[in-house]
């Protein structure tokens, strides 16, 4: 989120949203949510919250199955 925010400020090539969302699903959802609030980036996009919460839920479900 920090990197994309800096690129947005400098009007440079941005990180595509689909990559940020994929990273959230693959395990970076908690960091994504924290980064959104810490850097005030993408906070108005509710689908980021939905995907990140879905990603967190998925990983919690997977870990509960693996730990058993």
Coordinates of N, CA and C in Angstrom, one line a residue, residues 2-20 41:
X2 N 2.0 1.2 0.7 CA 2.9 2.4 0.8 C 3.4 2.7 -0.6
X3 N 3.9 1.6 -1.2 CA 4.5 1.8 -2.5 C 3.5 2.4 -3.5
X4 N 2.3 1.8 -3.6 CA 1.3 2.3 -4.5 C 0.9 3.8 -4.2
X5 N 0.8 4.1 -2.9 CA 0.5 5.4 -2.5 C 1.6 6.4 -2.9
X6 N 2.8 6.1 -2.8 CA 3.9 7.0 -3.2 C 3.9 7.1 -4.7
X7 N 3.6 6.1 -5.5 CA 3.5 6.2 -6.9 C 2.3 7.0 -7.3
X8 N 1.2 7.0 -6.6 CA 0.1 7.8 -6.9 C 0.4 9.3 -6.7
X9 N 1.1 9.6 -5.6 CA 1.5 11.0 -5.4 C 2.4 11.5 -6.5
X10 N 3.3 10.7 -7.0 CA 4.2 11.1 -8.0 C 3.7 11.0 -9.4
X11 N 2.5 10.5 -9.5 CA 1.8 10.2 -10.8 C 2.7 9.3 -11.7
X12 N 3.2 8.3 -11.1 CA 3.9 7.3 -11.8 C 3.1 6.0 -12.0
X13 N 3.7 5.0 -12.7 CA 3.0 3.8 -13.0 C 2.6 3.1 -11.6
X14 N 1.3 2.8 -11.5 CA 0.7 2.3 -10.3 C 0.7 0.7 -10.3
X15 N 0.6 0.2 -9.1 CA 0.4 -1.3 -9.0 C -1.1 -1.5 -9.3
X16 N -1.4 -2.4 -10.2 CA -2.8 -2.7 -10.5 C -3.6 -3.3 -9.3
X17 N -4.8 -2.8 -9.2 CA -5.6 -3.2 -8.0 C -5.8 -4.8 -7.9
X18 N -5.8 -5.4 -9.1 CA -6.0 -6.9 -9.0 C -4.8 -7.6 -8.3
X19 N -3.6 -7.0 -8.5 CA -2.4 -7.6 -7.8 C -2.5 -7.3 -6.3
X20 N -3.0 -6.2 -5.9 CA -3.1 -5.9 -4.5 C -4.2 -6.8 -3.9
X41 N -4.8 4.6 2.2 CA -4.8 4.3 0.8 C -5.9 3.2 0.5

